[in-house]
Short mmCIF file of C-alpha atoms and ligand atoms in Angstrom, two decimals:
data_model
loop_
_atom_site.label_atom_id
_atom_site.label_comp_id
_atom_site.label_asym_id
_atom_site.label_seq_id
_atom_site.Cartn_x
_atom_site.Cartn_y
_atom_site.Cartn_z
CA MET X 29 -0.13 0.10 -0.03
CA SER X 30 1.15 3.21 -0.94
CA LEU X 31 2.03 6.08 1.90
CA GLN X 32 -0.72 8.26 0.27
CA GLN X 33 -3.33 5.66 0.57
CA PHE X 34 -2.71 4.76 4.03
CA ILE X 35 -2.74 8.48 5.18
CA GLU X 36 -6.12 8.91 3.22
CA GLN X 37 -7.58 5.95 5.08
CA LEU X 38 -6.39 7.39 8.37
CA ASP X 39 -7.90 10.81 7.77
CA ASP X 40 -11.18 9.33 6.65
CA LEU X 41 -11.09 7.30 9.86
CA ALA X 42 -10.52 10.06 12.15
CA GLY X 43 -13.37 12.07 10.53
CA SER X 44 -15.93 9.36 10.60
CA ALA X 45 -14.96 8.37 14.06
CA ARG X 46 -15.18 12.22 15.35
CA GLN X 47 -18.87 12.16 13.81
CA ALA X 48 -20.28 9.00 15.07
CA PHE X 49 -18.97 10.28 18.62
CA MET X 50 -20.65 13.74 18.20
CA ALA X 51 -23.74 11.86 17.04
CA ALA X 52 -24.14 9.73 20.08
CA ALA X 53 -27.08 10.61 22.28
CA ASP X 54 -26.30 8.49 25.26
CA SER X 55 -23.34 6.69 26.62
CA GLU X 56 -24.35 3.42 25.48
CA GLN X 57 -24.29 4.86 21.82
CA LEU X 58 -20.85 6.29 22.44
CA GLU X 59 -19.43 3.12 23.88
CA SER X 60 -20.60 1.03 20.78
CA ALA X 61 -18.85 3.75 18.40
CA ARG X 62 -15.91 3.53 20.61
CA ILE X 63 -15.76 -0.19 19.86
CA GLU X 64 -16.26 0.06 16.32
CA PHE X 65 -13.41 2.72 15.81
CA THR X 66 -10.92 1.88 18.61
CA GLY X 67 -11.85 -1.58 19.65
CA ALA X 68 -8.72 -3.70 20.41
CA LYS X 69 -9.56 -6.55 18.17
CA ASN X 70 -11.73 -5.58 15.16
CA GLY X 71 -11.58 -1.76 15.49
CA GLN X 72 -11.22 -0.09 12.24
CA PHE X 73 -8.23 1.84 13.71
CA LYS X 74 -6.53 -1.65 14.44
CA LEU X 75 -7.32 -2.82 10.68
CA ILE X 76 -5.41 0.05 9.41
CA GLN X 77 -2.68 -0.24 11.88
CA LYS X 78 -2.03 -3.82 10.52
CA GLN X 79 -1.35 -2.41 7.04
CA LEU X 80 1.38 -0.49 8.31
CA GLY X 81 3.76 -3.55 7.59
CA SER X 82 3.00 -3.33 3.85
CA ILE X 83 4.17 0.27 3.74
CA GLU X 84 7.62 0.92 2.11
CA ARG X 85 10.34 0.68 4.41
CA GLY X 86 11.52 4.51 3.82
CA ASP X 87 7.82 5.68 4.25
CA LYS X 88 7.33 3.97 7.62
CA PRO X 89 8.32 6.83 9.85
CA LEU X 90 6.04 9.25 8.17
CA ALA X 91 3.16 6.41 8.42
CA GLY X 92 4.00 5.75 11.84
CA LYS X 93 3.70 9.38 12.90
CA ARG X 94 0.46 9.88 11.23
CA LEU X 95 -0.92 6.88 12.96
CA ASN X 96 -0.07 8.07 16.35
CA GLU X 97 -1.49 11.57 15.43
CA VAL X 98 -4.73 10.18 14.57
CA LYS X 99 -4.98 7.74 17.31
CA GLN X 100 -4.67 10.83 19.62
CA GLU X 101 -7.32 12.90 17.62
CA ILE X 102 -9.89 10.11 18.04
CA GLN X 103 -9.08 9.90 21.58
CA ASN X 104 -9.68 13.54 21.87
CA ALA X 105 -12.90 13.37 20.14
CA PHE X 106 -14.18 10.42 22.42
CA ASP X 107 -13.06 12.49 25.52
CA GLU X 108 -15.06 15.54 24.24
CA ALA X 109 -18.19 13.42 23.60
CA ALA X 110 -18.14 11.61 26.93
CA GLU X 111 -17.67 15.02 28.80
CA ARG X 112 -20.59 16.44 26.83
CA LEU X 113 -23.04 13.59 27.75
CA ALA X 114 -21.95 13.54 31.34
CA GLY X 115 -22.70 17.43 31.62
CA GLY X 116 -26.11 16.76 29.86
CA GLN X 117 -25.23 19.23 26.91
CA VAL X 118 -26.84 17.34 23.86
CA ASP X 119 -26.06 20.10 21.56
CA GLY X 120 -22.35 19.58 21.94
CA GLU X 121 -21.56 23.09 23.84
CA ARG X 122 -19.50 22.08 26.83
CA ASP X 123 -20.40 23.50 30.38
CA PRO X 124 -17.55 23.07 32.76
CA LYS X 125 -19.62 24.97 35.55
CA VAL X 126 -22.10 22.05 35.97
CA ASP X 127 -21.79 21.11 39.59
CA ALA X 128 -23.43 17.50 40.11
CA THR X 129 -23.48 18.05 43.99
CA LEU X 130 -25.80 20.86 44.10
CA PRO X 131 -29.32 20.09 45.31
CA GLY X 132 -31.72 19.71 42.10
CA PRO X 133 -34.62 21.96 41.73
CA VAL X 134 -37.35 22.19 44.65
CA GLN X 135 -39.99 19.43 44.22
CA ARG X 136 -43.35 20.48 45.07
CA ILE X 137 -45.09 17.79 46.87
CA GLY X 138 -48.87 17.82 47.17
CA ARG X 139 -50.60 17.76 50.60
CA LEU X 140 -54.04 17.44 52.03
CA HIS X 141 -56.08 20.64 52.25
CA PRO X 142 -56.12 22.05 56.07
CA ILE X 143 -60.05 21.48 56.05
CA THR X 144 -59.56 17.77 54.89
CA GLN X 145 -56.66 17.48 57.54
CA THR X 146 -58.99 18.83 60.10
CA ILE X 147 -62.01 16.44 59.16
CA ASN X 148 -59.66 13.51 59.41
CA GLU X 149 -58.54 14.53 62.82
CA LEU X 150 -62.32 15.03 63.98
CA LYS X 151 -63.23 11.70 62.70
CA ASP X 152 -60.33 10.10 64.40
CA ILE X 153 -61.11 11.83 67.88
CA MET X 154 -64.81 11.01 67.71
CA GLY X 155 -64.12 7.35 66.48
CA ARG X 156 -62.29 6.98 69.71
CA LEU X 157 -65.45 8.18 71.44
CA GLY X 158 -67.53 5.47 69.40
CA PHE X 159 -69.01 7.65 66.97
CA THR X 160 -69.12 6.38 63.41
CA PRO X 161 -69.11 8.76 60.29
CA ALA X 162 -72.16 8.77 58.26
CA GLU X 163 -72.82 10.52 54.89
CA GLY X 164 -75.64 12.57 53.33
CA PRO X 165 -76.31 14.32 50.14
CA GLU X 166 -75.55 17.86 49.64
CA ILE X 167 -78.58 18.42 47.70
CA GLU X 168 -81.29 18.01 50.12
CA ASP X 169 -85.39 18.17 50.11
CA ASP X 170 -87.42 20.34 52.29
CA TRP X 171 -88.28 17.34 54.63
CA HIS X 172 -84.64 16.63 55.57
CA ASN X 173 -83.38 20.01 55.78
CA PHE X 174 -86.43 21.54 57.61
CA LYS X 175 -89.77 19.68 58.15
CA ALA X 176 -88.41 16.37 59.79
CA LEU X 177 -86.41 18.65 61.97
CA ASN X 178 -89.31 20.36 63.55
CA ILE X 179 -88.98 23.61 61.35
CA PRO X 180 -92.43 24.56 60.56
CA ASP X 181 -93.40 25.86 57.00
CA ILE X 182 -93.87 29.46 58.06
CA HIS X 183 -90.56 29.52 59.74
CA PRO X 184 -88.10 32.28 58.90
CA ALA X 185 -85.12 29.59 58.19
CA ARG X 186 -86.91 28.77 55.13
CA ASP X 187 -86.60 32.23 53.44
CA PRO X 188 -85.35 32.03 49.99
CA LEU X 189 -82.98 34.91 50.89
CA ASP X 190 -81.26 32.50 53.31
CA ASN X 191 -81.25 29.45 51.37
CA PHE X 192 -79.96 28.25 47.94
CA TYR X 193 -83.09 26.44 46.45
CA LEU X 194 -82.87 24.62 43.37
CA SER X 195 -85.59 25.05 41.09
CA THR X 196 -86.30 22.62 38.07
CA ALA X 197 -87.91 25.22 35.90
CA ARG X 198 -85.71 28.22 35.33
CA HIS X 199 -87.05 31.54 36.79
CA SER X 200 -89.67 29.75 38.91
CA ALA X 201 -89.53 30.35 42.29
CA PRO X 202 -89.74 26.97 44.31
CA SER X 203 -93.08 26.59 46.03
CA LEU X 204 -93.18 25.66 49.74
CA GLY X 205 -95.89 23.61 49.54
CA ASP X 206 -94.35 20.48 47.93
CA ASN X 207 -90.81 19.06 48.77
CA PRO X 208 -88.42 21.73 46.88
CA LEU X 209 -84.61 20.77 46.77
CA LEU X 210 -82.01 23.08 48.03
CA MET X 211 -78.22 22.94 49.07
CA ARG X 212 -78.32 21.68 52.56
CA THR X 213 -77.87 24.44 55.24
CA GLN X 214 -76.85 21.96 57.93
CA THR X 215 -75.43 18.55 58.45
CA SER X 216 -78.69 18.08 60.82
CA THR X 217 -80.09 16.51 57.78
CA VAL X 218 -78.16 13.34 58.31
CA GLN X 219 -79.56 12.90 61.54
CA ILE X 220 -82.81 12.42 59.71
CA ARG X 221 -81.41 10.20 57.02
CA VAL X 222 -79.66 7.82 59.55
CA MET X 223 -82.84 7.61 61.98
CA GLU X 224 -85.23 6.73 59.06
CA ASN X 225 -82.87 3.89 58.22
CA ARG X 226 -81.63 2.57 61.47
CA GLN X 227 -82.80 1.49 64.92
CA PRO X 228 -81.37 3.01 68.19
CA PRO X 229 -78.83 2.86 69.69
CA ILE X 230 -77.24 5.26 67.31
CA ARG X 231 -73.95 7.05 67.72
CA ILE X 232 -72.78 8.85 64.42
CA ILE X 233 -71.10 11.85 63.20
CA SER X 234 -71.51 13.36 59.98
CA LEU X 235 -68.96 15.88 58.26
CA GLY X 236 -69.54 17.75 55.17
CA ARG X 237 -70.32 20.84 53.44
CA VAL X 238 -73.29 23.30 53.74
CA TYR X 239 -74.33 26.32 52.13
CA ARG X 240 -75.86 29.64 52.98
CA PRO X 241 -76.27 32.70 50.93
CA ASP X 242 -73.92 34.75 53.14
CA THR X 243 -71.70 37.31 51.71
CA ALA X 244 -68.06 36.29 52.35
CA ASP X 245 -66.19 38.14 55.11
CA ALA X 246 -63.41 37.00 57.59
CA THR X 247 -65.95 34.87 59.37
CA HIS X 248 -68.50 33.89 56.59
CA PHE X 249 -68.42 31.97 53.32
CA PRO X 250 -71.26 30.95 51.25
CA MET X 251 -69.98 27.34 51.71
CA PHE X 252 -68.52 25.70 54.91
CA HIS X 253 -68.35 22.63 56.80
CA GLN X 254 -69.96 21.18 59.81
CA MET X 255 -69.55 18.23 62.01
CA GLU X 256 -72.85 16.92 63.27
CA GLY X 257 -73.03 14.43 66.02
CA LEU X 258 -76.07 12.42 67.27
CA MET X 259 -76.38 9.84 69.86
CA ILE X 260 -79.78 8.11 70.70
CA ASP X 261 -80.42 5.43 73.27
CA GLU X 262 -82.26 4.77 76.47
CA GLY X 263 -81.69 7.29 79.05
CA VAL X 264 -79.28 9.79 76.89
CA ASN X 265 -79.46 13.14 78.54
CA LEU X 266 -77.98 16.61 78.57
CA SER X 267 -74.89 15.76 80.92
CA ASP X 268 -73.98 12.95 78.41
CA LEU X 269 -73.75 15.79 75.66
CA LYS X 270 -71.62 17.85 77.93
CA THR X 271 -69.29 15.02 78.56
CA VAL X 272 -68.82 14.24 75.06
CA LEU X 273 -68.35 17.91 73.95
CA LYS X 274 -65.75 18.27 76.98
CA LEU X 275 -63.84 15.13 75.91
CA PHE X 276 -63.83 16.22 72.39
CA ALA X 277 -62.44 19.73 73.06
CA THR X 278 -59.84 18.51 75.38
CA SER X 279 -58.80 15.92 72.63
CA TYR X 280 -58.80 18.38 69.75
CA LEU X 281 -57.24 21.21 71.53
CA GLY X 282 -54.86 18.90 73.40
CA ASP X 283 -55.10 20.55 76.86
CA GLU X 284 -57.43 20.71 79.86
CA VAL X 285 -60.12 23.14 78.00
CA PRO X 286 -62.91 24.41 80.08
CA ILE X 287 -66.16 24.34 78.35
CA ARG X 288 -69.62 25.84 78.94
CA ILE X 289 -73.10 25.60 77.73
CA ARG X 290 -75.60 28.37 77.53
CA PRO X 291 -79.47 28.25 76.88
CA SER X 292 -80.40 28.69 73.19
CA PHE X 293 -82.87 27.91 70.64
CA PHE X 294 -83.11 25.28 67.89
CA PRO X 295 -86.34 23.91 66.55
CA PHE X 296 -85.19 20.22 66.52
CA THR X 297 -83.70 20.24 70.15
CA GLU X 298 -85.12 20.98 73.48
CA PRO X 299 -83.42 22.00 75.58
CA SER X 300 -81.12 23.73 73.02
CA VAL X 301 -77.83 25.13 73.94
CA GLU X 302 -74.72 26.95 72.61
CA ALA X 303 -71.43 25.44 73.50
CA ASP X 304 -68.19 27.58 74.13
CA TYR X 305 -64.89 26.49 75.31
CA TYR X 306 -62.14 28.79 76.86
CA TRP X 307 -59.06 29.03 74.57
CA ASN X 308 -56.16 31.65 74.54
CA GLY X 309 -57.67 33.83 77.42
CA LYS X 310 -61.56 33.96 75.85
CA TRP X 311 -64.59 32.08 75.47
CA VAL X 312 -65.14 30.82 71.79
CA GLU X 313 -68.32 29.50 70.48
CA PHE X 314 -67.96 26.13 68.95
CA GLY X 315 -71.42 25.27 67.83
CA GLY X 316 -75.11 24.44 68.57
CA ALA X 317 -76.49 21.55 70.50
CA GLY X 318 -79.11 20.11 72.48
CA VAL X 319 -81.47 17.13 73.41
CA VAL X 320 -83.38 15.74 70.30
CA ASP X 321 -86.88 17.18 70.38
CA PRO X 322 -89.70 14.37 70.81
CA ASN X 323 -91.15 15.84 67.46
CA VAL X 324 -88.01 14.71 65.63
CA LEU X 325 -87.87 11.49 67.06
CA SER X 326 -91.44 10.70 66.12
CA ALA X 327 -90.96 12.12 62.60
CA VAL X 328 -88.64 9.28 62.05
CA GLY X 329 -90.98 6.83 63.80
CA TYR X 330 -89.07 6.60 67.13
CA ASP X 331 -91.11 6.38 70.31
CA PRO X 332 -89.92 9.33 72.10
CA ASP X 333 -91.17 7.72 75.52
CA LYS X 334 -88.72 5.06 75.10
CA VAL X 335 -85.32 6.54 73.53
CA THR X 336 -83.93 10.08 74.04
CA GLY X 337 -80.53 11.50 72.51
CA PHE X 338 -78.59 14.62 71.98
CA ALA X 339 -77.16 16.38 68.69
CA PHE X 340 -74.64 18.78 68.26
CA GLY X 341 -73.42 20.79 65.23
CA LEU X 342 -69.98 22.32 64.96
CA GLY X 343 -68.11 24.50 62.44
CA VAL X 344 -65.08 22.89 61.08
CA GLU X 345 -63.66 26.05 59.70
CA ARG X 346 -63.97 27.80 63.13
CA LEU X 347 -62.02 24.68 64.71
CA CYS X 348 -59.46 24.78 62.25
CA MET X 349 -59.06 28.47 62.32
CA ILE X 350 -58.68 28.69 66.09
CA ARG X 351 -56.25 25.90 66.26
CA HIS X 352 -53.92 27.17 63.51
CA GLN X 353 -54.82 30.93 64.15
CA ILE X 354 -56.15 31.55 60.89
CA THR X 355 -57.82 35.04 60.96
CA ASP X 356 -59.61 34.97 57.77
CA ILE X 357 -61.96 32.26 56.39
CA ARG X 358 -61.36 33.33 52.84
CA TYR X 359 -57.69 32.17 53.12
CA LEU X 360 -58.83 28.62 53.15
CA TYR X 361 -60.71 29.01 49.71
CA THR X 362 -58.28 31.27 47.76
CA ASN X 363 -56.06 28.29 46.98
CA ASP X 364 -52.89 30.36 47.24
CA VAL X 365 -50.09 27.60 47.67
CA ARG X 366 -48.16 30.03 49.75
CA PHE X 367 -50.79 29.73 52.53
CA LEU X 368 -51.70 26.01 51.80
CA GLN X 369 -48.20 24.58 51.82
CA GLN X 370 -47.99 25.93 55.52
CA PHE X 371 -50.08 22.79 56.73
N1 LIG Z 418 -77.90 22.51 62.83
C1 LIG Z 418 -77.42 23.66 64.00
C2 LIG Z 418 -76.72 24.75 62.87
O1 LIG Z 418 -76.62 24.60 61.78
C3 LIG Z 418 -76.62 22.95 64.72
C4 LIG Z 418 -77.11 22.25 65.58
C5 LIG Z 418 -76.87 20.73 65.29
C6 LIG Z 418 -77.98 22.41 67.03
C7 LIG Z 418 -77.31 19.78 66.22
C8 LIG Z 418 -78.44 21.62 67.43
C9 LIG Z 418 -78.38 20.21 67.32
O2 LIG Z 418 -76.65 25.82 63.38
#
């Protein structure tokens, strides 16, 4: 073989090796290119090197010199490609400033909404007191939201301005004579649904959304959550209610929390009370409660001479806000991650 042919072959080899290394998209491709061009057994470089023997004696020094140069060129091209792949620079630019020991971008991990967290905790506490969760629909009828709860037809709580009534015919006001649908305004509806379907003894809680057309401000929101509790059995009375509320407040707030009850009025309880607990130096109202009115027991087919019970309804947002010192209910529903990620 002539010296010129030999050198031409070498130059071609250097060019194709460089191209193949540059085209490698990952270290596997780079490695198979390396084997193809510089493999110790049948690599293309090796095959050319073997032809050195057929070069004329006088041309050998020049041929050998070029052989070494090309070997070095191929090695450089390989090193460059390997470095590019390690630095993640696909377009061939090198970035010597990459520091693989630095922490990566911050991973945002989702979490439960503070109200969901509160609900889970309330279920947990009440579960330990023997209360099982029960569910009811958020779209209710007049019977479960009012009538069965001893709220008469003429009661102001039924005012269309205080309720989200749903009417099937657009623009037509729901008539009060039948059983119109509305977004439930209280979880007391679930008391009725449970009692309609089960016999005492009953010990349930119901946690869920309720809806009232209130203008949103720091303490009001047109949708919020309640926890309803209901216990029915023979001989259940007001002091059982107070005991359960006291145990609940103490567990939830994690301390010896004084509670008090004040006389109040709800159509479905008699007597009715308002319950407060003492927290951070002041009395805070945490909900309504009372002994279930005999009319309610009769409405679901129970015998009020045989069984009695108590019920309570607490605001979940209020419990969550007091515990976490949240000053405005609207923060809970603005869905600003800077707020939500604190919980
Ligand atoms: N349902 C009442 C309310 O929403 C709270 C309540 C529940 C009162 C059970 C007494 C008994 O205000």
